[in-house]
Amino acid sequence: MGPADTLPVSAGTTSRGAEPDGGADESALTALSELLADDMQACNQAILARMDSPVALIPQLAAHLIAAGGKRLRPLLTLASARLCGYPATPSRDGRTTRHINLAACVEFIHTATLLHDDVVDESQLRRGLASANAVFGNKASVLVGDFLFARSFQLMTEDGSLPVMAILSKASATIAEGEVLQMATQNDLSTSMERYLEVIHGKTAALFAAACRVGAIVAERPDAEEQALDAYGTNLGMAFQLVDDALDYAADQRLLGKTVGDDFREGKITLPVLAAYGAGTEPDRVFWRRVIEDSAQEPDDLDHALDLIGSTAAIATTLQHAAAYAGRAQAALEIFPDSRIRRLLGDIAAYTVSRAR
Amino acid sequence: MGPADTLPVSAGTTSRGAEPDGGADESALTALSELLADDMQACNQAILARMDSPVALIPQLAAHLIAAGGKRLRPLLTLASARLCGYPATPSRDGRTTRHINLAACVEFIHTATLLHDDVVDESQLRRGLASANAVFGNKASVLVGDFLFARSFQLMTEDGSLPVMAILSKASATIAEGEVLQMATQNDLSTSMERYLEVIHGKTAALFAAACRVGAIVAERPDAEEQALDAYGTNLGMAFQLVDDALDYAADQRLLGKTVGDDFREGKITLPVLAAYGAGTEPDRVFWRRVIEDSAQEPDDLDHALDLIGSTAAIATTLQHAAAYAGRAQAALEIFPDSRIRRLLGDIAAYTVSRAR
């Protein structure tokens, strides 16, 4: 899958993970959204207002992704981080109290631009007949509207006027692109190392989570230690999030629930479940993996066989263990802050990120 | 064609345009490059240094477009505008004298990102078997490396630290995207108005020319009137430049010289030569234009017929008249500045922009 974006607000699970600690059900996410409902609504309004353009196709296409009402996880992290840091209860030096709203919208624009660009497909993929969200509008429209949102995000940052915020968000944007290019370079390559894989998911997902959180500390004018703590929380949450997303792409029971499984498989994307199953496989298994992933020579029943192989190894468990370790680190990073409802909810979200896959 | 990028440094023409005034041969461009050779070299070094990334594919692909040694017209405009405004001879408030170098590199990154994204093709185009520069690397790589350069351009702006510069360049980036989307929306539509066409070329080309020039006045800390004069120069030069580029895409004698002609035709792009020929055409001509442009039903000999139709009407002359008017306005905008070699060369470049097509 692309940058992970599959955290359900109202899934049916109530399972609790053994570790990391915390109330690991989806109610944390709902509770946080409710606690920050006014901010979230203001952010939604900012998003709708700022994605407008006299060129009608832009709001039309952007609405397809944005206005349709995503979960807005990343802006929620910016808003929650700002509140955790006491913004705007602590009067800001310049008296403005809506900086977090506009920067949350900015973060969502960067995310949406990457989603649109992630949808762009190559000739080879077209030939394999892959469906894609861009099927509705085409490659070119996805690219150009993504560019518009990306440029608009920089306009929002410029209006905010904080050089540290701009430095963080523009660096995150470059890191996302690097992560996506690296992912493309590792595609179909089963010799990809674990380290390289982690670099990819850091770039494509964790970097923006980290920036989204860190920005919250900056608008509240908190000390560097708190900025860094929120950066660490966001980074580790993002890593956990993407690992779980990658696990869910091979989760056979998700398939039974009618959810999409196998996107990564069809694209020959190198994720931890595949690396783990390949590493633990017999020689015939490895021959299979090389054919379907390295040679992109896939037959209709191959996904089922891949799911069987992944199910018969510890591939998913291994992936989720890594995710749980990152989630634990995300929770630990919050310890610098005094206990509060928001801090507990952010910790619970880290736990839920992992437990949703169990 | 995409954002116009075909101004040759050493073409063979020595023709002089009747209007606008000025030495209308390519020597103005060469002379300006030579006059600013140190700045241009520093800019090239900044470009090479800042397009680097630990992800090897990024400098590889960027080098394909950037390091191969383009004309760097846009960064040249930034450097020339800064010099015209006395930078850095007038000591800058903060003592730095290399701001124009980094901002020129920034402008080139924005331009290169748009070139890469302009290369992205749609399924329909692939089906028609169009060749494209992205054939070497694929759609996805073009998009992602473009994103990296775009993000890097914002990092360069952030390092420069001027909010007015950031506002101008981020707005220009949004305007480019709007122009490109509008161009896509008008594609294949022969009912596109002249006004709409001018809006497209303003967005896709003139906006960045204007920003590139304006930034030069800002780093030199010149009054608003000079900022606006350079903005007007850049806007009008960019309009002239794109109009000529659109004319050259139907210039039959260019074809004899072995240059590419007909890209716009094959893509069904709506440009002034087509609108003018369609407007002046007989009913059978119009039937032809509707088939090849609106229905994209093109046969091998259709380009030749289109060139004949354009040649038999005043389509090219009309296009070049508009270009000459914009070039004249570009020259007039410079009158606020005292006479100098740089001012004369900038004026000559405006004249040459048009005369190169004659």
XYZ file of C-alpha atoms in Angstrom:
716
model
C 0.000 0.000 0.000
C 0.977 3.627 -0.288
C 1.551 5.867 2.656
C -0.492 4.010 5.267
C -3.951 5.404 5.421
C -6.148 2.611 6.594
C -6.713 3.290 10.274
C -10.442 2.824 10.712
C -12.251 5.184 13.045
C -15.039 2.765 13.783
C -13.813 -0.776 13.166
C -15.449 -3.575 15.070
C -12.440 -4.877 16.972
C -12.183 -4.533 20.724
C -9.064 -6.663 21.140
C -6.368 -5.332 23.430
C -2.722 -5.849 22.643
C -0.612 -7.398 25.434
C 2.042 -4.821 24.689
C 2.386 -1.881 24.267
C 0.405 -0.765 27.324
C -2.803 1.122 26.984
C -6.419 0.982 25.982
C -5.887 -0.533 22.597
C -9.210 -0.094 20.940
C -10.323 2.370 18.364
C -12.181 4.440 20.953
C -8.948 6.378 21.607
C -9.041 7.743 18.090
C -12.725 8.564 18.331
C -12.244 10.135 21.756
C -9.361 12.278 20.540
C -11.378 13.427 17.525
C -14.265 14.307 19.836
C -12.047 16.095 22.330
C -10.675 18.218 19.496
C -13.942 18.415 17.550
C -13.912 22.228 17.286
C -10.334 22.270 16.043
C -11.040 19.443 13.616
C -14.036 21.266 12.221
C -12.037 24.465 11.818
C -9.334 22.440 10.106
C -11.856 20.893 7.722
C -13.116 24.345 6.857
C -9.561 25.563 6.252
C -8.926 22.570 4.004
C -12.034 23.192 1.929
C -11.353 26.924 1.704
C -7.729 26.535 0.693
C -8.113 23.761 -1.856
C -10.342 26.047 -3.884
C -9.173 27.383 -7.217
C -10.745 29.136 -10.200
C -9.640 26.058 -12.145
C -12.655 23.873 -11.427
C -10.961 20.528 -11.898
C -8.696 21.196 -8.912
C -11.341 21.347 -6.172
C -13.234 18.574 -7.983
C -10.338 16.167 -7.919
C -9.093 17.267 -4.503
C -12.573 16.720 -3.099
C -12.434 13.185 -4.386
C -9.667 12.525 -1.878
C -10.020 15.230 0.751
C -13.592 16.362 1.100
C -14.918 12.828 0.922
C -14.037 12.837 4.606
C -10.888 10.922 5.333
C -9.813 10.262 8.861
C -7.476 13.225 8.876
C -5.106 11.336 11.145
C -2.124 13.584 10.405
C -3.879 16.893 11.037
C -5.369 15.330 14.170
C -1.808 14.669 15.353
C -0.863 18.316 14.780
C -3.929 19.553 16.636
C -3.452 17.069 19.503
C 0.259 17.858 19.813
C -0.483 21.572 19.988
C -3.063 20.974 22.721
C -0.741 18.626 24.580
C 1.744 21.503 24.614
C -0.852 23.891 25.992
C -1.586 25.784 22.785
C -3.428 28.119 22.738
C -4.213 28.107 26.462
C -0.738 29.583 26.928
C -1.113 32.918 25.124
C 1.105 32.894 22.058
C 3.699 35.638 21.703
C 1.976 37.071 18.676
C -1.524 36.600 20.040
C -2.658 34.285 17.238
C -4.471 31.144 18.305
C -5.260 29.464 14.997
C -1.790 28.602 13.782
C -2.291 24.913 14.587
C -5.441 24.845 12.445
C -3.728 26.170 9.333
C -0.664 24.013 9.836
C -2.849 20.942 10.320
C -4.478 21.760 6.964
C -1.012 22.212 5.497
C 0.028 18.749 6.727
C -3.103 17.222 5.198
C -2.330 18.895 1.856
C 1.167 17.423 1.826
C -0.295 14.009 2.628
C -2.960 14.268 -0.048
C -0.397 15.377 -2.634
C 1.685 12.278 -1.883
C -1.410 10.068 -2.134
C -2.235 11.537 -5.535
C 1.321 11.058 -6.745
C 1.465 7.571 -5.299
C -1.446 6.764 -7.589
C 0.576 7.457 -10.701
C 1.269 4.297 -12.558
C 3.866 3.210 -15.030
C 3.353 1.700 -18.429
C 4.384 -1.688 -17.082
C 1.724 -1.528 -14.405
C -0.873 -0.430 -16.900
C 0.008 -3.391 -19.014
C -0.603 -5.669 -16.053
C -4.042 -4.131 -15.849
C -3.807 -2.752 -12.326
C -6.711 -0.713 -11.136
C -5.841 2.536 -9.378
C -7.618 5.483 -7.863
C -6.234 7.563 -10.696
C -8.314 5.534 -13.126
C -11.068 8.102 -12.613
C -8.993 11.139 -13.570
C -5.812 9.847 -15.170
C -2.132 10.093 -14.332
C -1.694 13.647 -15.453
C -4.529 15.082 -13.409
C -3.301 13.251 -10.306
C 0.160 14.712 -10.760
C -0.939 18.272 -11.431
C -3.539 18.502 -8.698
C -0.993 16.961 -6.313
C 1.424 19.700 -7.351
C -1.194 22.325 -6.670
C -1.857 20.974 -3.168
C 1.861 20.739 -2.519
C 2.361 24.368 -3.596
C -0.660 25.403 -1.558
C 0.832 23.714 1.503
C 3.889 25.928 1.099
C 1.676 28.975 0.786
C 0.017 27.995 4.080
C 3.425 27.620 5.747
C 4.562 30.959 4.360
C 1.436 32.623 5.725
C 2.176 31.070 9.101
C 5.566 32.716 8.847
C 7.663 30.495 11.116
C 11.010 29.548 9.593
C 11.455 26.538 11.931
C 8.043 25.221 10.867
C 8.924 25.720 7.198
C 12.275 24.007 7.662
C 10.613 20.991 9.283
C 7.802 20.626 6.770
C 9.923 21.252 3.676
C 12.511 18.745 4.912
C 9.736 16.228 5.580
C 8.476 16.773 2.023
C 11.927 16.034 0.606
C 12.267 12.976 2.851
C 8.906 11.636 1.675
C 10.046 11.907 -1.947
C 13.327 10.177 -1.101
C 11.448 7.380 0.652
C 9.136 6.905 -2.305
C 12.025 6.835 -4.771
C 13.863 4.346 -2.568
C 10.727 2.204 -2.453
C 10.594 2.254 -6.216
C 14.286 1.322 -6.396
C 13.763 -1.669 -4.077
C 10.640 -2.842 -5.874
C 10.904 -6.459 -7.078
C 14.213 -6.854 -5.214
C 14.098 -9.662 -2.640
C 17.680 -8.939 -1.576
C 16.484 -5.680 0.006
C 17.777 -5.498 3.579
C 15.617 -4.939 6.629
C 17.524 -1.692 7.204
C 16.663 -0.476 3.728
C 13.013 -1.414 4.175
C 12.870 0.564 7.428
C 14.438 3.520 5.605
C 11.645 3.342 3.031
C 8.811 3.339 5.540
C 10.490 6.042 7.581
C 10.567 8.224 4.498
C 7.177 7.485 3.065
C 5.201 7.530 6.312
C 7.057 8.259 9.559
C 8.690 11.527 8.452
C 5.359 13.305 7.967
C 3.906 11.852 11.194
C 6.959 13.242 13.003
C 6.689 16.657 11.359
C 2.937 16.811 12.006
C 3.531 16.256 15.721
C 6.606 18.446 16.053
C 4.858 21.430 14.538
C 2.419 21.290 17.456
C 5.229 21.935 19.927
C 6.602 24.784 17.842
C 3.371 26.772 17.642
C 3.030 26.391 21.425
C 6.590 27.735 21.763
C 7.700 24.819 23.916
C 11.316 23.895 24.724
C 13.395 21.842 22.318
C 13.077 18.726 24.500
C 9.318 18.690 23.959
C 9.731 19.280 20.217
C 12.041 16.305 20.105
C 9.723 14.181 22.221
C 6.840 14.829 19.837
C 9.110 14.173 16.867
C 10.044 10.818 18.423
C 6.401 10.025 19.163
C 5.400 10.787 15.573
C 8.320 8.899 14.052
C 7.689 5.752 16.072
C 3.933 5.937 15.606
C 4.440 6.289 11.865
C 6.798 3.313 11.728
C 4.319 1.173 13.675
C 1.499 2.383 11.492
C 3.216 1.502 8.214
C 4.427 -1.882 9.480
C 0.855 -2.782 10.423
C -0.391 -1.485 7.096
C 2.111 -3.702 5.340
C 1.001 -6.677 7.464
C -2.668 -6.025 6.699
C -1.924 -6.157 2.992
C -1.286 -9.882 3.489
C -3.903 -10.498 6.170
C -6.024 -13.301 4.787
C -8.897 -12.657 7.189
C -9.126 -9.051 6.017
C -9.864 -10.561 2.667
C -12.740 -12.512 4.157
C -14.049 -9.188 5.474
C -14.093 -7.872 1.929
C -11.106 -5.574 2.365
C -8.463 -5.196 -0.290
C -5.552 -7.528 0.173
C -2.643 -8.104 -2.163
C -2.020 -4.625 -3.582
C 1.613 -4.758 -2.463
C 1.911 -8.290 -3.813
C 0.653 -7.338 -7.251
C 3.037 -4.389 -7.405
C 6.023 -6.491 -6.319
C 6.523 -4.135 -3.385
C 9.108 -5.229 -0.861
C 7.594 -5.233 2.616
C 8.510 -7.015 5.822
C 5.916 -9.819 5.476
C 7.441 -10.767 2.125
C 11.028 -10.442 3.317
C 10.238 -12.566 6.394
C 8.370 -15.252 4.433
C 11.107 -15.336 1.803
C 13.786 -15.602 4.484
C 11.960 -18.448 6.258
C 10.923 -20.241 3.082
C 12.013 -23.596 1.644
C 13.794 -23.585 -1.707
C 10.540 -24.211 -3.638
C 8.950 -21.345 -1.700
C 11.813 -19.078 -2.674
C 11.482 -20.069 -6.303
C 7.834 -19.042 -6.029
C 8.676 -15.674 -4.424
C 11.331 -14.920 -7.004
C 8.914 -15.626 -9.831
C 6.042 -13.553 -8.492
C 8.017 -10.680 -6.920
C 11.262 -10.420 -8.857
C 10.004 -11.497 -12.282
C 6.483 -10.057 -11.830
C 5.184 -13.246 -13.446
C 1.953 -13.706 -11.518
C -0.845 -16.179 -12.149
C -4.394 -15.818 -10.843
C -3.916 -18.240 -7.900
C -0.556 -16.848 -6.811
C -1.929 -14.407 -4.256
C -3.685 -17.258 -2.441
C -0.484 -19.269 -2.411
C 1.445 -16.238 -1.128
C -1.104 -15.785 1.657
C -0.699 -19.475 2.537
C 3.077 -19.164 2.669
C 2.909 -16.042 4.778
C 0.356 -17.713 7.040
C 2.534 -20.796 7.509
C 5.553 -18.735 8.608
C 5.925 -16.177 11.379
C 5.992 -13.393 8.796
C 2.972 -11.504 10.109
C 3.879 -12.082 13.751
C 7.396 -10.785 13.079
C 6.023 -7.703 11.369
C 3.624 -6.989 14.201
C 6.363 -7.499 16.800
C 8.379 -4.788 15.146
C 5.287 -2.603 15.029
C 4.631 -3.209 18.725
C 8.198 -2.222 19.601
C 7.814 1.068 17.710
C 4.447 1.695 19.332
C 6.048 1.147 22.732
C 8.737 3.697 21.885
C 6.066 6.140 20.752
C 4.364 5.816 24.137
C 7.660 6.173 25.996
C 8.428 9.393 24.125
C 5.327 10.983 25.652
C 6.571 10.486 29.223
C 8.237 13.890 29.240
C 4.750 15.441 29.325
C 2.673 15.581 32.496
C -0.193 13.121 32.646
C -3.308 14.397 30.858
C -6.266 13.040 28.961
C -4.658 14.013 25.651
C -1.398 12.313 26.543
C -3.246 9.121 27.480
C -5.232 9.190 24.250
C -2.096 9.683 22.127
C -0.549 6.724 23.953
C -3.680 4.656 23.369
C -3.582 5.463 19.659
C -0.086 4.017 19.483
C -1.360 0.851 21.140
C -4.383 0.676 18.886
C -2.254 1.088 15.793
C -0.891 -2.374 16.509
C -3.892 -4.034 18.093
C -6.099 -3.274 15.080
C -4.210 -6.000 13.232
C -4.742 -8.696 15.846
C 5.171 21.724 -25.942
C 5.504 21.935 -22.207
C 6.744 24.979 -20.369
C 8.753 26.604 -23.155
C 12.358 25.578 -22.975
C 13.661 25.817 -26.478
C 15.535 29.101 -26.601
C 18.792 28.187 -28.307
C 21.983 29.856 -27.124
C 23.738 29.466 -30.438
C 21.166 29.233 -33.191
C 22.157 30.370 -36.656
C 19.655 33.163 -37.157
C 20.744 36.763 -37.289
C 17.411 38.180 -38.368
C 16.210 41.305 -36.615
C 12.598 41.794 -35.772
C 11.025 45.048 -37.008
C 9.449 45.428 -33.590
C 10.117 45.283 -30.675
C 13.212 47.467 -30.747
C 16.599 46.093 -29.979
C 19.416 43.897 -31.168
C 17.356 40.858 -31.869
C 19.910 38.145 -32.260
C 20.958 35.437 -29.906
C 24.125 37.267 -28.949
C 22.182 39.082 -26.200
C 21.623 35.807 -24.406
C 25.231 34.770 -24.846
C 26.445 38.192 -23.755
C 24.281 38.144 -20.640
C 25.505 34.656 -19.738
C 29.085 35.821 -20.180
C 28.554 38.990 -18.196
C 27.204 36.902 -15.333
C 29.539 33.953 -15.874
C 30.762 33.833 -12.266
C 27.237 33.931 -10.912
C 26.083 31.312 -13.410
C 28.934 29.013 -12.445
C 28.162 29.445 -8.759
C 24.524 28.725 -9.538
C 25.445 25.553 -11.421
C 27.485 24.423 -8.460
C 24.610 25.139 -6.099
C 22.276 23.170 -8.362
C 24.568 20.150 -8.456
C 25.217 20.285 -4.719
C 21.572 20.604 -3.772
C 20.124 17.992 -6.106
C 22.252 15.377 -4.359
C 20.616 12.709 -2.224
C 21.687 9.423 -0.623
C 19.001 7.885 -2.838
C 21.127 7.420 -5.963
C 18.306 7.463 -8.486
C 17.494 11.072 -7.592
C 20.753 12.713 -8.732
C 20.880 10.264 -11.656
C 17.502 11.271 -12.991
C 17.881 14.941 -12.082
C 21.208 15.012 -13.912
C 19.420 13.741 -16.994
C 17.576 17.050 -17.092
C 19.686 19.458 -15.081
C 23.359 18.559 -15.235
C 23.165 17.862 -18.947
C 23.546 21.617 -19.160
C 20.355 23.335 -20.091
C 20.296 26.998 -20.899
C 19.251 27.923 -17.392
C 17.238 30.823 -18.738
C 15.165 31.233 -15.576
C 18.080 31.318 -13.124
C 19.823 33.687 -15.534
C 16.840 36.017 -15.195
C 17.115 35.930 -11.400
C 20.830 36.647 -11.507
C 20.448 39.401 -14.107
C 17.560 41.032 -12.241
C 19.579 41.050 -9.024
C 22.509 42.694 -10.829
C 20.229 45.161 -12.556
C 19.060 46.159 -9.083
C 22.626 46.603 -7.885
C 22.930 43.416 -5.868
C 25.365 42.781 -4.265
C 27.186 46.028 -5.042
C 24.763 47.719 -2.659
C 25.718 46.013 0.625
C 22.800 43.896 1.775
C 21.382 44.535 5.234
C 22.450 41.125 6.476
C 25.829 41.168 4.742
C 25.114 38.100 2.587
C 25.939 38.369 -1.097
C 24.983 34.930 -2.397
C 21.239 35.017 -1.923
C 20.630 35.480 -5.649
C 22.701 32.359 -6.410
C 20.654 30.106 -4.140
C 17.368 31.583 -5.266
C 18.367 31.154 -8.907
C 19.023 27.475 -8.150
C 15.659 27.341 -6.406
C 13.920 28.729 -9.489
C 15.652 26.150 -11.687
C 14.504 23.347 -9.365
C 10.896 24.498 -9.632
C 11.232 24.629 -13.414
C 12.830 21.187 -13.612
C 10.151 19.697 -11.373
C 7.470 21.033 -13.711
C 9.333 19.655 -16.744
C 9.491 16.219 -15.115
C 5.811 16.329 -14.239
C 4.926 17.591 -17.680
C 6.462 14.397 -19.027
C 3.939 12.240 -17.238
C 1.624 10.611 -19.684
C -1.830 9.183 -19.480
C -3.014 5.784 -20.488
C -4.704 7.266 -23.520
C -1.466 8.843 -24.665
C 0.414 5.615 -24.123
C -2.135 3.859 -26.220
C -1.474 6.307 -29.017
C 2.163 5.319 -28.721
C 3.597 8.733 -27.947
C 7.260 8.882 -27.134
C 8.201 10.968 -24.116
C 11.308 11.892 -22.199
C 9.961 9.855 -19.334
C 10.305 6.743 -21.464
C 13.804 6.371 -20.033
C 12.766 6.313 -16.403
C 9.005 5.882 -16.337
C 6.110 7.962 -15.083
C 6.588 7.188 -11.440
C 10.254 8.149 -11.298
C 9.518 11.423 -13.107
C 6.847 12.267 -10.574
C 8.838 11.368 -7.481
C 12.092 13.020 -8.512
C 10.077 16.085 -9.500
C 8.567 16.060 -6.016
C 12.014 15.862 -4.498
C 13.230 18.880 -6.504
C 10.083 20.775 -5.641
C 10.573 20.055 -1.920
C 14.244 20.926 -2.233
C 13.315 24.265 -3.794
C 11.274 25.046 -0.698
C 14.180 24.079 1.504
C 16.342 26.547 -0.439
C 13.755 29.284 0.051
C 13.478 28.487 3.739
C 17.257 28.733 4.097
C 17.127 32.101 2.367
C 14.647 33.099 5.028
C 12.741 35.889 3.271
C 8.986 35.608 3.682
C 8.268 37.865 0.658
C 10.464 35.605 -1.503
C 8.694 32.523 -0.206
C 5.290 34.066 -0.809
C 6.212 34.900 -4.409
C 7.758 31.550 -5.267
C 5.118 29.420 -3.539
C 2.366 31.414 -5.227
C 4.127 30.988 -8.575
C 4.288 27.235 -7.937
C 0.554 27.093 -7.300
C -0.110 29.210 -10.393
C 1.995 26.881 -12.544
C -0.052 23.905 -11.370
C -3.279 25.787 -12.056
C -2.053 26.677 -15.540
C -1.137 23.089 -16.284
C -4.483 21.794 -15.048
C -6.276 24.414 -17.118
C -4.240 23.360 -20.150
C -5.313 19.778 -19.542
C -8.927 20.878 -19.204
C -8.795 22.768 -22.512
C -7.032 19.953 -24.337
C -8.906 18.815 -27.436
C -11.377 21.691 -27.039
C -11.469 23.957 -30.092
C -14.027 26.228 -28.415
C -11.311 27.401 -26.008
C -11.260 31.215 -25.983
C -8.185 33.332 -26.609
C -8.534 34.637 -23.059
C -8.459 31.114 -21.674
C -5.421 30.238 -23.788
C -3.573 33.300 -22.476
C -4.487 32.242 -18.932
C -2.908 28.844 -19.599
C 0.381 30.199 -20.894
C 0.491 32.783 -18.144
C 0.237 29.990 -15.609
C 2.491 27.439 -17.174
C 5.284 29.788 -18.256
C 4.943 33.499 -17.477
C 4.300 33.131 -13.728
C 7.708 31.571 -13.067
C 9.497 34.042 -15.373
C 7.869 36.846 -13.375
C 8.786 35.327 -10.015
C 12.359 34.625 -11.166
C 12.821 38.287 -12.051
C 10.983 39.762 -9.085
C 13.100 37.808 -6.612
C 16.133 39.677 -7.963
C 14.668 43.004 -6.844
C 13.801 41.628 -3.421
C 17.279 40.377 -2.559
C 18.635 43.773 -3.595
C 16.088 45.388 -1.255
C 14.771 47.693 -3.957
C 11.517 49.698 -3.789
C 8.207 48.089 -4.657
C 8.067 49.913 -8.018
C 11.195 48.090 -9.169
C 9.851 44.767 -7.927
C 6.728 45.369 -9.949
C 8.695 46.473 -13.001
C 10.707 43.260 -12.966
C 7.539 41.256 -12.392
C 6.022 42.926 -15.470
C 9.191 42.305 -17.490
C 9.194 38.619 -16.551
C 5.475 38.168 -17.144
C 5.569 39.736 -20.604
C 8.796 37.983 -21.571
C 7.287 34.662 -20.502
C 4.112 35.287 -22.501
C 6.163 36.164 -25.601
C 8.377 33.172 -25.047
C 5.509 30.675 -24.821
C 3.655 32.176 -27.782
C 6.773 31.773 -29.916
C 7.283 28.263 -28.585
C 3.733 27.421 -29.594
C 4.344 28.913 -33.051
C 7.559 26.927 -33.508
C 5.681 23.720 -32.802
C 3.944 24.286 -36.156
C 6.900 25.833 -37.980
C 7.332 23.705 -41.065
C 10.836 24.969 -41.744
C 11.938 23.916 -38.274
C 10.977 20.471 -39.420
C 13.289 20.774 -42.383
C 16.037 21.650 -39.893
C 15.417 18.369 -38.117
C 13.743 19.911 -35.111
C 10.705 18.374 -33.491
C 7.483 19.777 -34.806
C 3.988 18.593 -34.056
C 4.199 17.596 -30.376
C 1.328 19.910 -29.516
C -0.609 18.641 -32.518
C -0.267 15.002 -31.501
C -1.364 15.803 -27.958
C -4.380 17.789 -29.132
C -3.060 20.789 -27.225
C -4.926 24.027 -27.819
C -2.495 26.771 -28.845
C -2.923 30.017 -30.707
C -1.732 28.687 -34.103
C -4.487 26.064 -33.985
C -7.148 28.456 -32.718
C -6.210 30.971 -35.429
C -6.148 28.389 -38.224
C -9.433 26.902 -37.026
C -11.016 30.347 -36.832
C -9.857 31.253 -40.340
C -10.611 27.857 -41.865
C -13.222 26.796 -44.405
C -15.840 24.282 -43.325
C -13.829 21.311 -44.676
C -10.778 22.664 -42.793
C -12.816 22.842 -39.617
C -14.010 19.285 -40.079
C -10.358 18.307 -40.332
C -9.398 20.205 -37.159
C -12.281 18.735 -35.215
C -11.299 15.219 -36.206
C -7.610 15.539 -35.395
C -7.828 17.795 -32.320
C -11.212 17.139 -30.750
C -11.577 13.458 -31.629
C -7.833 12.683 -31.491
C -8.334 10.609 -34.614
C -5.042 11.269 -36.400
C -3.657 9.612 -39.502
C 0.032 9.623 -40.507
C -0.328 12.449 -43.055
C -2.448 14.696 -40.853
C 0.445 16.681 -39.421
C 1.558 17.670 -42.914
C -1.962 18.753 -43.754
C -2.183 20.718 -40.511
C 1.104 22.459 -41.346
C -0.280 23.298 -44.804
C -3.459 24.754 -43.326
C -1.508 26.779 -40.789
C 0.861 27.940 -43.505
C -2.003 29.039 -45.761
C -3.592 31.191 -43.031
C -2.131 33.987 -40.948
C -2.012 31.681 -37.921
C 1.732 31.923 -37.325
C 1.876 35.631 -38.132
C -0.979 36.274 -35.700
C 0.785 34.297 -32.994
C 4.046 36.139 -33.531
C 2.280 39.507 -33.537
C 0.933 38.751 -30.095
C 4.396 37.635 -29.026
C 5.942 40.849 -30.349
C 3.431 42.941 -28.423
C 4.309 41.143 -25.192
C 8.023 41.510 -25.925
C 7.506 45.234 -26.432
C 5.750 45.461 -23.062
C 8.620 43.569 -21.470
C 11.072 46.120 -22.843
C 8.901 49.019 -21.730
C 8.764 47.644 -18.202
C 12.532 48.048 -17.925
C 12.387 51.791 -18.540
C 12.139 52.508 -14.825
C 15.774 51.418 -14.495
C 18.676 53.658 -15.532
C 20.367 52.711 -18.757
C 22.997 50.003 -18.310
C 24.508 47.119 -20.226
C 22.386 44.634 -18.287
C 19.213 46.560 -18.977
C 20.009 46.689 -22.693
C 20.749 42.963 -22.768
C 17.492 42.116 -20.987
C 15.678 44.241 -23.544
C 17.495 42.522 -26.391
C 16.519 39.125 -25.024
C 12.885 40.134 -25.227
C 13.415 41.137 -28.871
C 15.303 37.955 -29.652
C 12.566 35.829 -28.095
C 10.384 36.863 -31.012
C 12.967 37.238 -33.766
C 14.198 33.664 -33.286
C 10.993 32.515 -34.964
C 11.387 34.702 -38.037
